[in-house]
mmCIF file with all atom_site columns, C-alpha atoms in Angstrom:
data_model
loop_
_atom_site.group_PDB
_atom_site.id
_atom_site.type_symbol
_atom_site.label_atom_id
_atom_site.label_alt_id
_atom_site.label_comp_id
_atom_site.label_asym_id
_atom_site.label_entity_id
_atom_site.label_seq_id
_atom_site.pdbx_PDB_ins_code
_atom_site.Cartn_x
_atom_site.Cartn_y
_atom_site.Cartn_z
_atom_site.occupancy
_atom_site.B_iso_or_equiv
_atom_site.pdbx_formal_charge
_atom_site.auth_seq_id
_atom_site.auth_comp_id
_atom_site.auth_asym_id
_atom_site.auth_atom_id
_atom_site.pdbx_PDB_model_num
ATOM 1   C CA . UNK S 1 1   ? 66.196  -51.963 -99.909  1.00 67.00 ? 1   UNK S CA 1
ATOM 2   C CA . UNK S 1 2   ? 66.103  -55.589 -98.916  1.00 70.00 ? 2   UNK S CA 1
ATOM 3   C CA . UNK S 1 3   ? 68.192  -56.156 -95.840  1.00 83.00 ? 3   UNK S CA 1
ATOM 4   C CA . UNK S 1 4   ? 68.695  -58.718 -93.126  1.00 89.00 ? 4   UNK S CA 1
ATOM 5   C CA . UNK S 1 5   ? 70.399  -57.857 -89.862  1.00 92.00 ? 5   UNK S CA 1
ATOM 6   C CA . UNK S 1 6   ? 71.689  -59.939 -87.024  1.00 94.00 ? 6   UNK S CA 1
ATOM 7   C CA . UNK S 1 7   ? 72.643  -57.398 -84.383  1.00 93.00 ? 7   UNK S CA 1
ATOM 8   C CA . UNK S 1 8   ? 74.916  -59.681 -82.361  1.00 93.00 ? 8   UNK S CA 1
ATOM 9   C CA . UNK S 1 9   ? 78.156  -60.819 -83.911  1.00 92.00 ? 9   UNK S CA 1
ATOM 10  C CA . UNK S 1 10  ? 78.986  -62.821 -80.802  1.00 95.00 ? 10  UNK S CA 1
ATOM 11  C CA . UNK S 1 11  ? 76.673  -64.275 -78.187  1.00 97.00 ? 11  UNK S CA 1
ATOM 12  C CA . UNK S 1 12  ? 77.730  -66.206 -75.111  1.00 97.00 ? 12  UNK S CA 1
ATOM 13  C CA . UNK S 1 13  ? 75.340  -68.033 -72.817  1.00 97.00 ? 13  UNK S CA 1
ATOM 14  C CA . UNK S 1 14  ? 75.748  -70.580 -70.067  1.00 97.00 ? 14  UNK S CA 1
ATOM 15  C CA . UNK S 1 15  ? 74.715  -74.164 -70.570  1.00 97.00 ? 15  UNK S CA 1
ATOM 16  C CA . UNK S 1 16  ? 71.097  -74.603 -69.596  1.00 96.00 ? 16  UNK S CA 1
ATOM 17  C CA . UNK S 1 17  ? 70.250  -70.939 -70.079  1.00 97.00 ? 17  UNK S CA 1
ATOM 18  C CA . UNK S 1 18  ? 67.772  -69.774 -72.696  1.00 97.00 ? 18  UNK S CA 1
ATOM 19  C CA . UNK S 1 19  ? 69.212  -68.474 -75.934  1.00 96.00 ? 19  UNK S CA 1
ATOM 20  C CA . UNK S 1 20  ? 67.792  -66.123 -78.517  1.00 97.00 ? 20  UNK S CA 1
ATOM 21  C CA . UNK S 1 21  ? 69.561  -65.191 -81.726  1.00 97.00 ? 21  UNK S CA 1
ATOM 22  C CA . UNK S 1 22  ? 68.013  -62.126 -83.252  1.00 96.00 ? 22  UNK S CA 1
ATOM 23  C CA . UNK S 1 23  ? 67.213  -61.582 -86.884  1.00 95.00 ? 23  UNK S CA 1
ATOM 24  C CA . UNK S 1 24  ? 65.411  -58.663 -88.451  1.00 93.00 ? 24  UNK S CA 1
ATOM 25  C CA . UNK S 1 25  ? 64.608  -58.224 -92.085  1.00 90.00 ? 25  UNK S CA 1
ATOM 26  C CA . UNK S 1 26  ? 63.300  -55.506 -94.336  1.00 88.00 ? 26  UNK S CA 1
ATOM 27  C CA . UNK S 1 27  ? 61.632  -57.201 -97.251  1.00 81.00 ? 27  UNK S CA 1
ATOM 28  C CA . UNK S 1 28  ? 58.416  -56.209 -98.906  1.00 78.00 ? 28  UNK S CA 1
ATOM 29  C CA . UNK S 1 29  ? 55.666  -58.725 -99.482  1.00 78.00 ? 29  UNK S CA 1
ATOM 30  C CA . UNK S 1 30  ? 55.792  -62.099 -97.804  1.00 79.00 ? 30  UNK S CA 1
ATOM 31  C CA . UNK S 1 31  ? 59.363  -63.323 -97.660  1.00 84.00 ? 31  UNK S CA 1
ATOM 32  C CA . UNK S 1 32  ? 60.351  -66.787 -96.591  1.00 86.00 ? 32  UNK S CA 1
ATOM 33  C CA . UNK S 1 33  ? 62.940  -67.164 -93.861  1.00 89.00 ? 33  UNK S CA 1
ATOM 34  C CA . UNK S 1 34  ? 65.437  -69.798 -92.893  1.00 91.00 ? 34  UNK S CA 1
ATOM 35  C CA . UNK S 1 35  ? 68.154  -70.380 -90.365  1.00 94.00 ? 35  UNK S CA 1
ATOM 36  C CA . UNK S 1 36  ? 71.413  -71.978 -91.409  1.00 94.00 ? 36  UNK S CA 1
ATOM 37  C CA . UNK S 1 37  ? 74.035  -73.291 -88.976  1.00 95.00 ? 37  UNK S CA 1
ATOM 38  C CA . UNK S 1 38  ? 77.732  -74.017 -89.258  1.00 94.00 ? 38  UNK S CA 1
ATOM 39  C CA . UNK S 1 39  ? 79.229  -76.190 -86.540  1.00 95.00 ? 39  UNK S CA 1
ATOM 40  C CA . UNK S 1 40  ? 82.972  -76.264 -86.042  1.00 91.00 ? 40  UNK S CA 1
ATOM 41  C CA . UNK S 1 41  ? 84.657  -78.205 -88.849  1.00 86.00 ? 41  UNK S CA 1
ATOM 42  C CA . UNK S 1 42  ? 81.329  -78.949 -90.500  1.00 89.00 ? 42  UNK S CA 1
ATOM 43  C CA . UNK S 1 43  ? 79.583  -77.603 -93.552  1.00 91.00 ? 43  UNK S CA 1
ATOM 44  C CA . UNK S 1 44  ? 77.056  -74.836 -93.445  1.00 92.00 ? 44  UNK S CA 1
ATOM 45  C CA . UNK S 1 45  ? 73.635  -76.472 -93.472  1.00 92.00 ? 45  UNK S CA 1
ATOM 46  C CA . UNK S 1 46  ? 69.985  -75.625 -93.287  1.00 90.00 ? 46  UNK S CA 1
ATOM 47  C CA . UNK S 1 47  ? 68.677  -75.722 -89.706  1.00 92.00 ? 47  UNK S CA 1
ATOM 48  C CA . UNK S 1 48  ? 65.043  -74.817 -90.078  1.00 89.00 ? 48  UNK S CA 1
ATOM 49  C CA . UNK S 1 49  ? 62.522  -72.965 -92.203  1.00 85.00 ? 49  UNK S CA 1
ATOM 50  C CA . UNK S 1 50  ? 59.676  -70.796 -90.993  1.00 79.00 ? 50  UNK S CA 1
ATOM 51  C CA . UNK S 1 51  ? 57.153  -72.406 -93.327  1.00 74.00 ? 51  UNK S CA 1
ATOM 52  C CA . UNK S 1 52  ? 57.259  -75.774 -91.639  1.00 74.00 ? 52  UNK S CA 1
ATOM 53  C CA . UNK S 1 53  ? 57.082  -74.368 -88.090  1.00 75.00 ? 53  UNK S CA 1
ATOM 54  C CA . UNK S 1 54  ? 59.348  -77.134 -86.999  1.00 79.00 ? 54  UNK S CA 1
ATOM 55  C CA . UNK S 1 55  ? 61.569  -77.579 -83.976  1.00 83.00 ? 55  UNK S CA 1
ATOM 56  C CA . UNK S 1 56  ? 65.035  -78.799 -84.847  1.00 85.00 ? 56  UNK S CA 1
ATOM 57  C CA . UNK S 1 57  ? 67.519  -79.715 -82.119  1.00 91.00 ? 57  UNK S CA 1
ATOM 58  C CA . UNK S 1 58  ? 65.278  -77.860 -79.704  1.00 92.00 ? 58  UNK S CA 1
ATOM 59  C CA . UNK S 1 59  ? 65.386  -74.638 -81.735  1.00 94.00 ? 59  UNK S CA 1
ATOM 60  C CA . UNK S 1 60  ? 62.304  -72.819 -82.917  1.00 92.00 ? 60  UNK S CA 1
ATOM 61  C CA . UNK S 1 61  ? 61.830  -69.595 -84.840  1.00 92.00 ? 61  UNK S CA 1
ATOM 62  C CA . UNK S 1 62  ? 58.644  -67.619 -85.247  1.00 85.00 ? 62  UNK S CA 1
ATOM 63  C CA . UNK S 1 63  ? 58.137  -65.219 -88.075  1.00 86.00 ? 63  UNK S CA 1
ATOM 64  C CA . UNK S 1 64  ? 56.776  -61.967 -86.658  1.00 86.00 ? 64  UNK S CA 1
ATOM 65  C CA . UNK S 1 65  ? 55.586  -59.923 -89.585  1.00 83.00 ? 65  UNK S CA 1
ATOM 66  C CA . UNK S 1 66  ? 54.673  -56.954 -87.410  1.00 85.00 ? 66  UNK S CA 1
ATOM 67  C CA . UNK S 1 67  ? 58.178  -56.655 -86.042  1.00 85.00 ? 67  UNK S CA 1
ATOM 68  C CA . UNK S 1 68  ? 59.762  -58.082 -89.211  1.00 89.00 ? 68  UNK S CA 1
ATOM 69  C CA . UNK S 1 69  ? 61.733  -60.473 -87.075  1.00 91.00 ? 69  UNK S CA 1
ATOM 70  C CA . UNK S 1 70  ? 62.628  -64.147 -87.180  1.00 92.00 ? 70  UNK S CA 1
ATOM 71  C CA . UNK S 1 71  ? 64.458  -64.772 -83.944  1.00 95.00 ? 71  UNK S CA 1
ATOM 72  C CA . UNK S 1 72  ? 65.883  -68.216 -83.242  1.00 95.00 ? 72  UNK S CA 1
ATOM 73  C CA . UNK S 1 73  ? 65.194  -69.527 -79.757  1.00 95.00 ? 73  UNK S CA 1
ATOM 74  C CA . UNK S 1 74  ? 66.018  -72.460 -77.548  1.00 96.00 ? 74  UNK S CA 1
ATOM 75  C CA . UNK S 1 75  ? 64.916  -72.750 -73.926  1.00 96.00 ? 75  UNK S CA 1
ATOM 76  C CA . UNK S 1 76  ? 67.992  -74.597 -72.657  1.00 96.00 ? 76  UNK S CA 1
ATOM 77  C CA . UNK S 1 77  ? 71.285  -74.167 -74.473  1.00 97.00 ? 77  UNK S CA 1
ATOM 78  C CA . UNK S 1 78  ? 73.644  -77.123 -74.830  1.00 97.00 ? 78  UNK S CA 1
ATOM 79  C CA . UNK S 1 79  ? 77.366  -77.073 -75.454  1.00 96.00 ? 79  UNK S CA 1
ATOM 80  C CA . UNK S 1 80  ? 76.876  -78.677 -78.836  1.00 96.00 ? 80  UNK S CA 1
ATOM 81  C CA . UNK S 1 81  ? 74.824  -75.666 -79.907  1.00 97.00 ? 81  UNK S CA 1
ATOM 82  C CA . UNK S 1 82  ? 78.003  -73.613 -80.142  1.00 97.00 ? 82  UNK S CA 1
ATOM 83  C CA . UNK S 1 83  ? 78.198  -72.645 -83.795  1.00 97.00 ? 83  UNK S CA 1
ATOM 84  C CA . UNK S 1 84  ? 77.773  -69.875 -86.328  1.00 95.00 ? 84  UNK S CA 1
ATOM 85  C CA . UNK S 1 85  ? 74.156  -69.123 -87.141  1.00 96.00 ? 85  UNK S CA 1
ATOM 86  C CA . UNK S 1 86  ? 72.940  -67.324 -90.251  1.00 95.00 ? 86  UNK S CA 1
ATOM 87  C CA . UNK S 1 87  ? 69.497  -65.912 -90.769  1.00 94.00 ? 87  UNK S CA 1
ATOM 88  C CA . UNK S 1 88  ? 68.604  -66.259 -94.434  1.00 91.00 ? 88  UNK S CA 1
ATOM 89  C CA . UNK S 1 89  ? 65.547  -64.704 -96.052  1.00 88.00 ? 89  UNK S CA 1
ATOM 90  C CA . UNK S 1 90  ? 64.387  -64.836 -99.605  1.00 84.00 ? 90  UNK S CA 1
ATOM 91  C CA . UNK S 1 91  ? 61.891  -62.550 -101.239 1.00 81.00 ? 91  UNK S CA 1
ATOM 92  C CA . UNK S 1 92  ? 59.740  -65.241 -102.820 1.00 77.00 ? 92  UNK S CA 1
ATOM 93  C CA . UNK S 1 93  ? 59.955  -68.955 -103.361 1.00 71.00 ? 93  UNK S CA 1
ATOM 94  C CA . UNK S 1 94  ? 61.485  -68.211 -106.762 1.00 71.00 ? 94  UNK S CA 1
ATOM 95  C CA . UNK S 1 95  ? 64.368  -66.138 -105.416 1.00 76.00 ? 95  UNK S CA 1
ATOM 96  C CA . UNK S 1 96  ? 67.696  -67.174 -104.031 1.00 76.00 ? 96  UNK S CA 1
ATOM 97  C CA . UNK S 1 97  ? 68.369  -67.153 -100.335 1.00 82.00 ? 97  UNK S CA 1
ATOM 98  C CA . UNK S 1 98  ? 70.382  -64.210 -98.965  1.00 85.00 ? 98  UNK S CA 1
ATOM 99  C CA . UNK S 1 99  ? 72.503  -64.721 -95.863  1.00 89.00 ? 99  UNK S CA 1
ATOM 100 C CA . UNK S 1 100 ? 72.681  -62.339 -92.945  1.00 91.00 ? 100 UNK S CA 1
ATOM 101 C CA . UNK S 1 101 ? 75.990  -61.385 -91.309  1.00 90.00 ? 101 UNK S CA 1
ATOM 102 C CA . UNK S 1 102 ? 75.813  -64.261 -88.838  1.00 93.00 ? 102 UNK S CA 1
ATOM 103 C CA . UNK S 1 103 ? 75.970  -64.674 -85.071  1.00 95.00 ? 103 UNK S CA 1
ATOM 104 C CA . UNK S 1 104 ? 78.587  -66.798 -83.391  1.00 95.00 ? 104 UNK S CA 1
ATOM 105 C CA . UNK S 1 105 ? 77.029  -68.594 -80.437  1.00 97.00 ? 105 UNK S CA 1
ATOM 106 C CA . UNK S 1 106 ? 79.231  -69.865 -77.661  1.00 97.00 ? 106 UNK S CA 1
ATOM 107 C CA . UNK S 1 107 ? 77.681  -72.013 -74.939  1.00 97.00 ? 107 UNK S CA 1
ATOM 108 C CA . UNK S 1 108 ? 79.764  -71.949 -71.771  1.00 96.00 ? 108 UNK S CA 1
ATOM 109 C CA . UNK S 1 109 ? 79.803  -75.216 -69.800  1.00 94.00 ? 109 UNK S CA 1
ATOM 110 C CA . UNK Z 2 1   ? 76.987  -88.860 -102.873 1.00 66.00 ? 1   UNK Z CA 1
ATOM 111 C CA . UNK Z 2 2   ? 80.050  -87.044 -101.580 1.00 79.00 ? 2   UNK Z CA 1
ATOM 112 C CA . UNK Z 2 3   ? 78.259  -83.737 -101.614 1.00 93.00 ? 3   UNK Z CA 1
ATOM 113 C CA . UNK Z 2 4   ? 79.801  -80.577 -102.966 1.00 96.00 ? 4   UNK Z CA 1
ATOM 114 C CA . UNK Z 2 5   ? 83.526  -81.011 -103.416 1.00 97.00 ? 5   UNK Z CA 1
ATOM 115 C CA . UNK Z 2 6   ? 85.994  -78.161 -103.189 1.00 97.00 ? 6   UNK Z CA 1
ATOM 116 C CA . UNK Z 2 7   ? 89.708  -78.092 -103.757 1.00 97.00 ? 7   UNK Z CA 1
ATOM 117 C CA . UNK Z 2 8   ? 92.134  -77.266 -102.421 1.00 97.00 ? 8   UNK Z CA 1
ATOM 118 C CA . UNK Z 2 9   ? 90.974  -77.257 -98.811  1.00 96.00 ? 9   UNK Z CA 1
ATOM 119 C CA . UNK Z 2 10  ? 93.776  -74.929 -97.806  1.00 96.00 ? 10  UNK Z CA 1
ATOM 120 C CA . UNK Z 2 11  ? 95.833  -72.552 -99.878  1.00 97.00 ? 11  UNK Z CA 1
ATOM 121 C CA . UNK Z 2 12  ? 98.691  -70.352 -98.787  1.00 97.00 ? 12  UNK Z CA 1
ATOM 122 C CA . UNK Z 2 13  ? 100.139 -68.042 -101.380 1.00 96.00 ? 13  UNK Z CA 1
ATOM 123 C CA . UNK Z 2 14  ? 102.057 -64.831 -101.702 1.00 96.00 ? 14  UNK Z CA 1
ATOM 124 C CA . UNK Z 2 15  ? 100.635 -61.526 -102.698 1.00 96.00 ? 15  UNK Z CA 1
ATOM 125 C CA . UNK Z 2 16  ? 100.524 -61.114 -106.451 1.00 96.00 ? 16  UNK Z CA 1
ATOM 126 C CA . UNK Z 2 17  ? 100.161 -64.794 -107.229 1.00 97.00 ? 17  UNK Z CA 1
ATOM 127 C CA . UNK Z 2 18  ? 97.237  -66.280 -109.092 1.00 97.00 ? 18  UNK Z CA 1
ATOM 128 C CA . UNK Z 2 19  ? 94.884  -68.445 -107.061 1.00 97.00 ? 19  UNK Z CA 1
ATOM 129 C CA . UNK Z 2 20  ? 92.369  -70.886 -108.527 1.00 98.00 ? 20  UNK Z CA 1
ATOM 130 C CA . UNK Z 2 21  ? 89.662  -72.460 -106.406 1.00 98.00 ? 21  UNK Z CA 1
ATOM 131 C CA . UNK Z 2 22  ? 87.672  -75.392 -107.714 1.00 98.00 ? 22  UNK Z CA 1
ATOM 132 C CA . UNK Z 2 23  ? 84.216  -76.723 -107.089 1.00 98.00 ? 23  UNK Z CA 1
ATOM 133 C CA . UNK Z 2 24  ? 82.281  -79.789 -108.146 1.00 97.00 ? 24  UNK Z CA 1
ATOM 134 C CA . UNK Z 2 25  ? 78.557  -79.433 -107.412 1.00 96.00 ? 25  UNK Z CA 1
ATOM 135 C CA . UNK Z 2 26  ? 76.240  -82.262 -106.524 1.00 95.00 ? 26  UNK Z CA 1
ATOM 136 C CA . UNK Z 2 27  ? 75.217  -84.189 -109.601 1.00 94.00 ? 27  UNK Z CA 1
ATOM 137 C CA . UNK Z 2 28  ? 71.864  -83.015 -110.904 1.00 92.00 ? 28  UNK Z CA 1
ATOM 138 C CA . UNK Z 2 29  ? 72.072  -79.602 -109.278 1.00 93.00 ? 29  UNK Z CA 1
ATOM 139 C CA . UNK Z 2 30  ? 71.856  -76.799 -111.796 1.00 91.00 ? 30  UNK Z CA 1
ATOM 140 C CA . UNK Z 2 31  ? 72.590  -73.777 -109.618 1.00 92.00 ? 31  UNK Z CA 1
ATOM 141 C CA . UNK Z 2 32  ? 75.990  -73.031 -108.165 1.00 94.00 ? 32  UNK Z CA 1
ATOM 142 C CA . UNK Z 2 33  ? 76.991  -70.289 -105.758 1.00 94.00 ? 33  UNK Z CA 1
ATOM 143 C CA . UNK Z 2 34  ? 80.366  -68.916 -104.666 1.00 96.00 ? 34  UNK Z CA 1
ATOM 144 C CA . UNK Z 2 35  ? 80.586  -67.273 -101.244 1.00 95.00 ? 35  UNK Z CA 1
ATOM 145 C CA . UNK Z 2 36  ? 83.332  -65.630 -99.237  1.00 95.00 ? 36  UNK Z CA 1
ATOM 146 C CA . UNK Z 2 37  ? 83.326  -65.787 -95.457  1.00 91.00 ? 37  UNK Z CA 1
ATOM 147 C CA . UNK Z 2 38  ? 85.285  -63.456 -93.185  1.00 88.00 ? 38  UNK Z CA 1
ATOM 148 C CA . UNK Z 2 39  ? 84.904  -62.456 -89.567  1.00 82.00 ? 39  UNK Z CA 1
ATOM 149 C CA . UNK Z 2 40  ? 84.352  -58.847 -90.494  1.00 81.00 ? 40  UNK Z CA 1
ATOM 150 C CA . UNK Z 2 41  ? 81.856  -59.260 -93.315  1.00 82.00 ? 41  UNK Z CA 1
ATOM 151 C CA . UNK Z 2 42  ? 80.243  -62.613 -92.639  1.00 83.00 ? 42  UNK Z CA 1
ATOM 152 C CA . UNK Z 2 43  ? 79.064  -64.673 -95.588  1.00 88.00 ? 43  UNK Z CA 1
ATOM 153 C CA . UNK Z 2 44  ? 79.029  -62.753 -98.867  1.00 89.00 ? 44  UNK Z CA 1
ATOM 154 C CA . UNK Z 2 45  ? 77.608  -64.036 -102.123 1.00 90.00 ? 45  UNK Z CA 1
ATOM 155 C CA . UNK Z 2 46  ? 80.142  -63.431 -104.862 1.00 93.00 ? 46  UNK Z CA 1
ATOM 156 C CA . UNK Z 2 47  ? 78.457  -64.925 -107.910 1.00 94.00 ? 47  UNK Z CA 1
ATOM 157 C CA . UNK Z 2 48  ? 75.961  -67.567 -108.836 1.00 90.00 ? 48  UNK Z CA 1
ATOM 158 C CA . UNK Z 2 49  ? 75.312  -69.637 -111.932 1.00 93.00 ? 49  UNK Z CA 1
ATOM 159 C CA . UNK Z 2 50  ? 72.182  -71.258 -113.228 1.00 91.00 ? 50  UNK Z CA 1
ATOM 160 C CA . UNK Z 2 51  ? 72.565  -73.906 -115.921 1.00 92.00 ? 51  UNK Z CA 1
ATOM 161 C CA . UNK Z 2 52  ? 76.236  -72.899 -116.244 1.00 94.00 ? 52  UNK Z CA 1
ATOM 162 C CA . UNK Z 2 53  ? 75.366  -69.284 -117.004 1.00 94.00 ? 53  UNK Z CA 1
ATOM 163 C CA . UNK Z 2 54  ? 76.411  -66.500 -114.620 1.00 93.00 ? 54  UNK Z CA 1
ATOM 164 C CA . UNK Z 2 55  ? 73.225  -64.863 -113.379 1.00 89.00 ? 55  UNK Z CA 1
ATOM 165 C CA . UNK Z 2 56  ? 74.453  -62.336 -110.845 1.00 87.00 ? 56  UNK Z CA 1
ATOM 166 C CA . UNK Z 2 57  ? 78.076  -61.370 -110.334 1.00 89.00 ? 57  UNK Z CA 1
ATOM 167 C CA . UNK Z 2 58  ? 77.389  -58.134 -108.493 1.00 86.00 ? 58  UNK Z CA 1
ATOM 168 C CA . UNK Z 2 59  ? 79.080  -59.520 -105.413 1.00 88.00 ? 59  UNK Z CA 1
ATOM 169 C CA . UNK Z 2 60  ? 82.424  -60.025 -107.105 1.00 91.00 ? 60  UNK Z CA 1
ATOM 170 C CA . UNK Z 2 61  ? 84.653  -57.499 -105.352 1.00 85.00 ? 61  UNK Z CA 1
ATOM 171 C CA . UNK Z 2 62  ? 86.697  -56.331 -108.314 1.00 85.00 ? 62  UNK Z CA 1
ATOM 172 C CA . UNK Z 2 63  ? 88.180  -57.293 -111.628 1.00 90.00 ? 63  UNK Z CA 1
ATOM 173 C CA . UNK Z 2 64  ? 90.826  -59.396 -109.968 1.00 95.00 ? 64  UNK Z CA 1
ATOM 174 C CA . UNK Z 2 65  ? 88.100  -61.962 -109.312 1.00 96.00 ? 65  UNK Z CA 1
ATOM 175 C CA . UNK Z 2 66  ? 86.642  -64.105 -112.076 1.00 96.00 ? 66  UNK Z CA 1
ATOM 176 C CA . UNK Z 2 67  ? 84.514  -67.233 -112.105 1.00 97.00 ? 67  UNK Z CA 1
ATOM 177 C CA . UNK Z 2 68  ? 83.701  -69.762 -114.756 1.00 96.00 ? 68  UNK Z CA 1
ATOM 178 C CA . UNK Z 2 69  ? 81.470  -72.765 -115.109 1.00 97.00 ? 69  UNK Z CA 1
ATOM 179 C CA . UNK Z 2 70  ? 82.464  -74.602 -118.288 1.00 96.00 ? 70  UNK Z CA 1
ATOM 180 C CA . UNK Z 2 71  ? 80.079  -77.487 -117.617 1.00 95.00 ? 71  UNK Z CA 1
ATOM 181 C CA . UNK Z 2 72  ? 77.502  -78.692 -115.139 1.00 94.00 ? 72  UNK Z CA 1
ATOM 182 C CA . UNK Z 2 73  ? 80.017  -80.489 -112.968 1.00 95.00 ? 73  UNK Z CA 1
ATOM 183 C CA . UNK Z 2 74  ? 82.803  -77.975 -112.546 1.00 96.00 ? 74  UNK Z CA 1
ATOM 184 C CA . UNK Z 2 75  ? 83.372  -74.357 -111.604 1.00 98.00 ? 75  UNK Z CA 1
ATOM 185 C CA . UNK Z 2 76  ? 86.404  -72.244 -110.811 1.00 98.00 ? 76  UNK Z CA 1
ATOM 186 C CA . UNK Z 2 77  ? 86.939  -69.023 -108.933 1.00 98.00 ? 77  UNK Z CA 1
ATOM 187 C CA . UNK Z 2 78  ? 90.154  -67.267 -109.835 1.00 97.00 ? 78  UNK Z CA 1
ATOM 188 C CA . UNK Z 2 79  ? 91.906  -64.385 -108.126 1.00 97.00 ? 79  UNK Z CA 1
ATOM 189 C CA . UNK Z 2 80  ? 94.632  -62.705 -110.108 1.00 96.00 ? 80  UNK Z CA 1
ATOM 190 C CA . UNK Z 2 81  ? 96.621  -61.047 -108.650 1.00 96.00 ? 81  UNK Z CA 1
ATOM 191 C CA . UNK Z 2 82  ? 95.849  -62.047 -105.085 1.00 96.00 ? 82  UNK Z CA 1
ATOM 192 C CA . UNK Z 2 83  ? 96.126  -59.601 -102.181 1.00 96.00 ? 83  UNK Z CA 1
ATOM 193 C CA . UNK Z 2 84  ? 96.293  -60.142 -98.402  1.00 96.00 ? 84  UNK Z CA 1
ATOM 194 C CA . UNK Z 2 85  ? 92.761  -58.781 -97.993  1.00 94.00 ? 85  UNK Z CA 1
ATOM 195 C CA . UNK Z 2 86  ? 91.509  -61.699 -100.081 1.00 96.00 ? 86  UNK Z CA 1
ATOM 196 C CA . UNK Z 2 87  ? 92.328  -64.028 -97.206  1.00 97.00 ? 87  UNK Z CA 1
ATOM 197 C CA . UNK Z 2 88  ? 89.078  -65.739 -96.270  1.00 96.00 ? 88  UNK Z CA 1
ATOM 198 C CA . UNK Z 2 89  ? 87.204  -69.003 -96.497  1.00 95.00 ? 89  UNK Z CA 1
ATOM 199 C CA . UNK Z 2 90  ? 85.600  -69.476 -99.885  1.00 97.00 ? 90  UNK Z CA 1
ATOM 200 C CA . UNK Z 2 91  ? 82.534  -71.682 -100.093 1.00 96.00 ? 91  UNK Z CA 1
ATOM 201 C CA . UNK Z 2 92  ? 80.832  -73.227 -103.027 1.00 96.00 ? 92  UNK Z CA 1
ATOM 202 C CA . UNK Z 2 93  ? 77.194  -74.326 -102.764 1.00 94.00 ? 93  UNK Z CA 1
ATOM 203 C CA . UNK Z 2 94  ? 74.830  -75.997 -105.163 1.00 93.00 ? 94  UNK Z CA 1
ATOM 204 C CA . UNK Z 2 95  ? 71.119  -76.554 -105.381 1.00 90.00 ? 95  UNK Z CA 1
ATOM 205 C CA . UNK Z 2 96  ? 68.346  -77.504 -107.757 1.00 85.00 ? 96  UNK Z CA 1
ATOM 206 C CA . UNK Z 2 97  ? 67.001  -74.331 -109.313 1.00 71.00 ? 97  UNK Z CA 1
ATOM 207 C CA . UNK Z 2 98  ? 67.789  -70.852 -108.106 1.00 61.00 ? 98  UNK Z CA 1
ATOM 208 C CA . UNK Z 2 99  ? 64.779  -70.747 -105.864 1.00 62.00 ? 99  UNK Z CA 1
ATOM 209 C CA . UNK Z 2 100 ? 65.514  -73.849 -103.873 1.00 63.00 ? 100 UNK Z CA 1
ATOM 210 C CA . UNK Z 2 101 ? 65.646  -73.065 -100.192 1.00 68.00 ? 101 UNK Z CA 1
ATOM 211 C CA . UNK Z 2 102 ? 68.253  -75.662 -99.396  1.00 82.00 ? 102 UNK Z CA 1
ATOM 212 C CA . UNK Z 2 103 ? 71.721  -74.858 -100.583 1.00 88.00 ? 103 UNK Z CA 1
ATOM 213 C CA . UNK Z 2 104 ? 74.258  -77.615 -100.109 1.00 92.00 ? 104 UNK Z CA 1
ATOM 214 C CA . UNK Z 2 105 ? 77.605  -76.246 -99.111  1.00 94.00 ? 105 UNK Z CA 1
ATOM 215 C CA . UNK Z 2 106 ? 81.058  -77.574 -99.732  1.00 96.00 ? 106 UNK Z CA 1
ATOM 216 C CA . UNK Z 2 107 ? 83.677  -77.757 -96.990  1.00 94.00 ? 107 UNK Z CA 1
ATOM 217 C CA . UNK Z 2 108 ? 85.268  -74.501 -98.099  1.00 95.00 ? 108 UNK Z CA 1
ATOM 218 C CA . UNK Z 2 109 ? 88.741  -73.456 -99.152  1.00 97.00 ? 109 UNK Z CA 1
ATOM 219 C CA . UNK Z 2 110 ? 90.720  -71.558 -96.546  1.00 96.00 ? 110 UNK Z CA 1
ATOM 220 C CA . UNK Z 2 111 ? 92.859  -69.030 -98.391  1.00 97.00 ? 111 UNK Z CA 1
ATOM 221 C CA . UNK Z 2 112 ? 95.722  -67.143 -96.836  1.00 97.00 ? 112 UNK Z CA 1
ATOM 222 C CA . UNK Z 2 113 ? 97.517  -64.540 -98.904  1.00 97.00 ? 113 UNK Z CA 1
ATOM 223 C CA . UNK Z 2 114 ? 100.764 -63.390 -97.356  1.00 96.00 ? 114 UNK Z CA 1
#
């Protein structure tokens, strides 16, 4: 069965500390993966996609096919990173995106 | 473009009442999604439409929930009768084509059923 898990519902880190939000998936083939973010009082929005290998707001995510993971990382957390983060895979480029359960990140000043 | 528009933004109702949530997708988008967000269950896909046709409603919790999309610029999600466990934030999102990676979300409707 196709599944996406984010083991941490809540994650708290201190400002300036590294942060890693975990995401594991169980999809056959070569899925595409995305991270969405929802800041307080803002709309849920796309943060980054694994295809473009981009760094957005200091965040990066590497697709590890061996471990079937797509963890979101940032070397130095900022207060404005506090938000809800959703890992979102899709089976192929023709399928809809499915959202994981989400991780609420709180950056402590 | 104002983006995806949802109304009302907040709704407080009593158990047993009918609740109707509304969504206007971004013009030109032909796929529309309804989600429910709760602390316990995260973001759940309830139903999605493509070209106004419901494609997958397997996420609709039970018969009390129904959704319609009479035209390309309007959709409703109705709960009748509402129950306290329906309290959640309901999001509408739209995109071009089902396979588009970027879904554009509305601001959500915060529903509280007493």
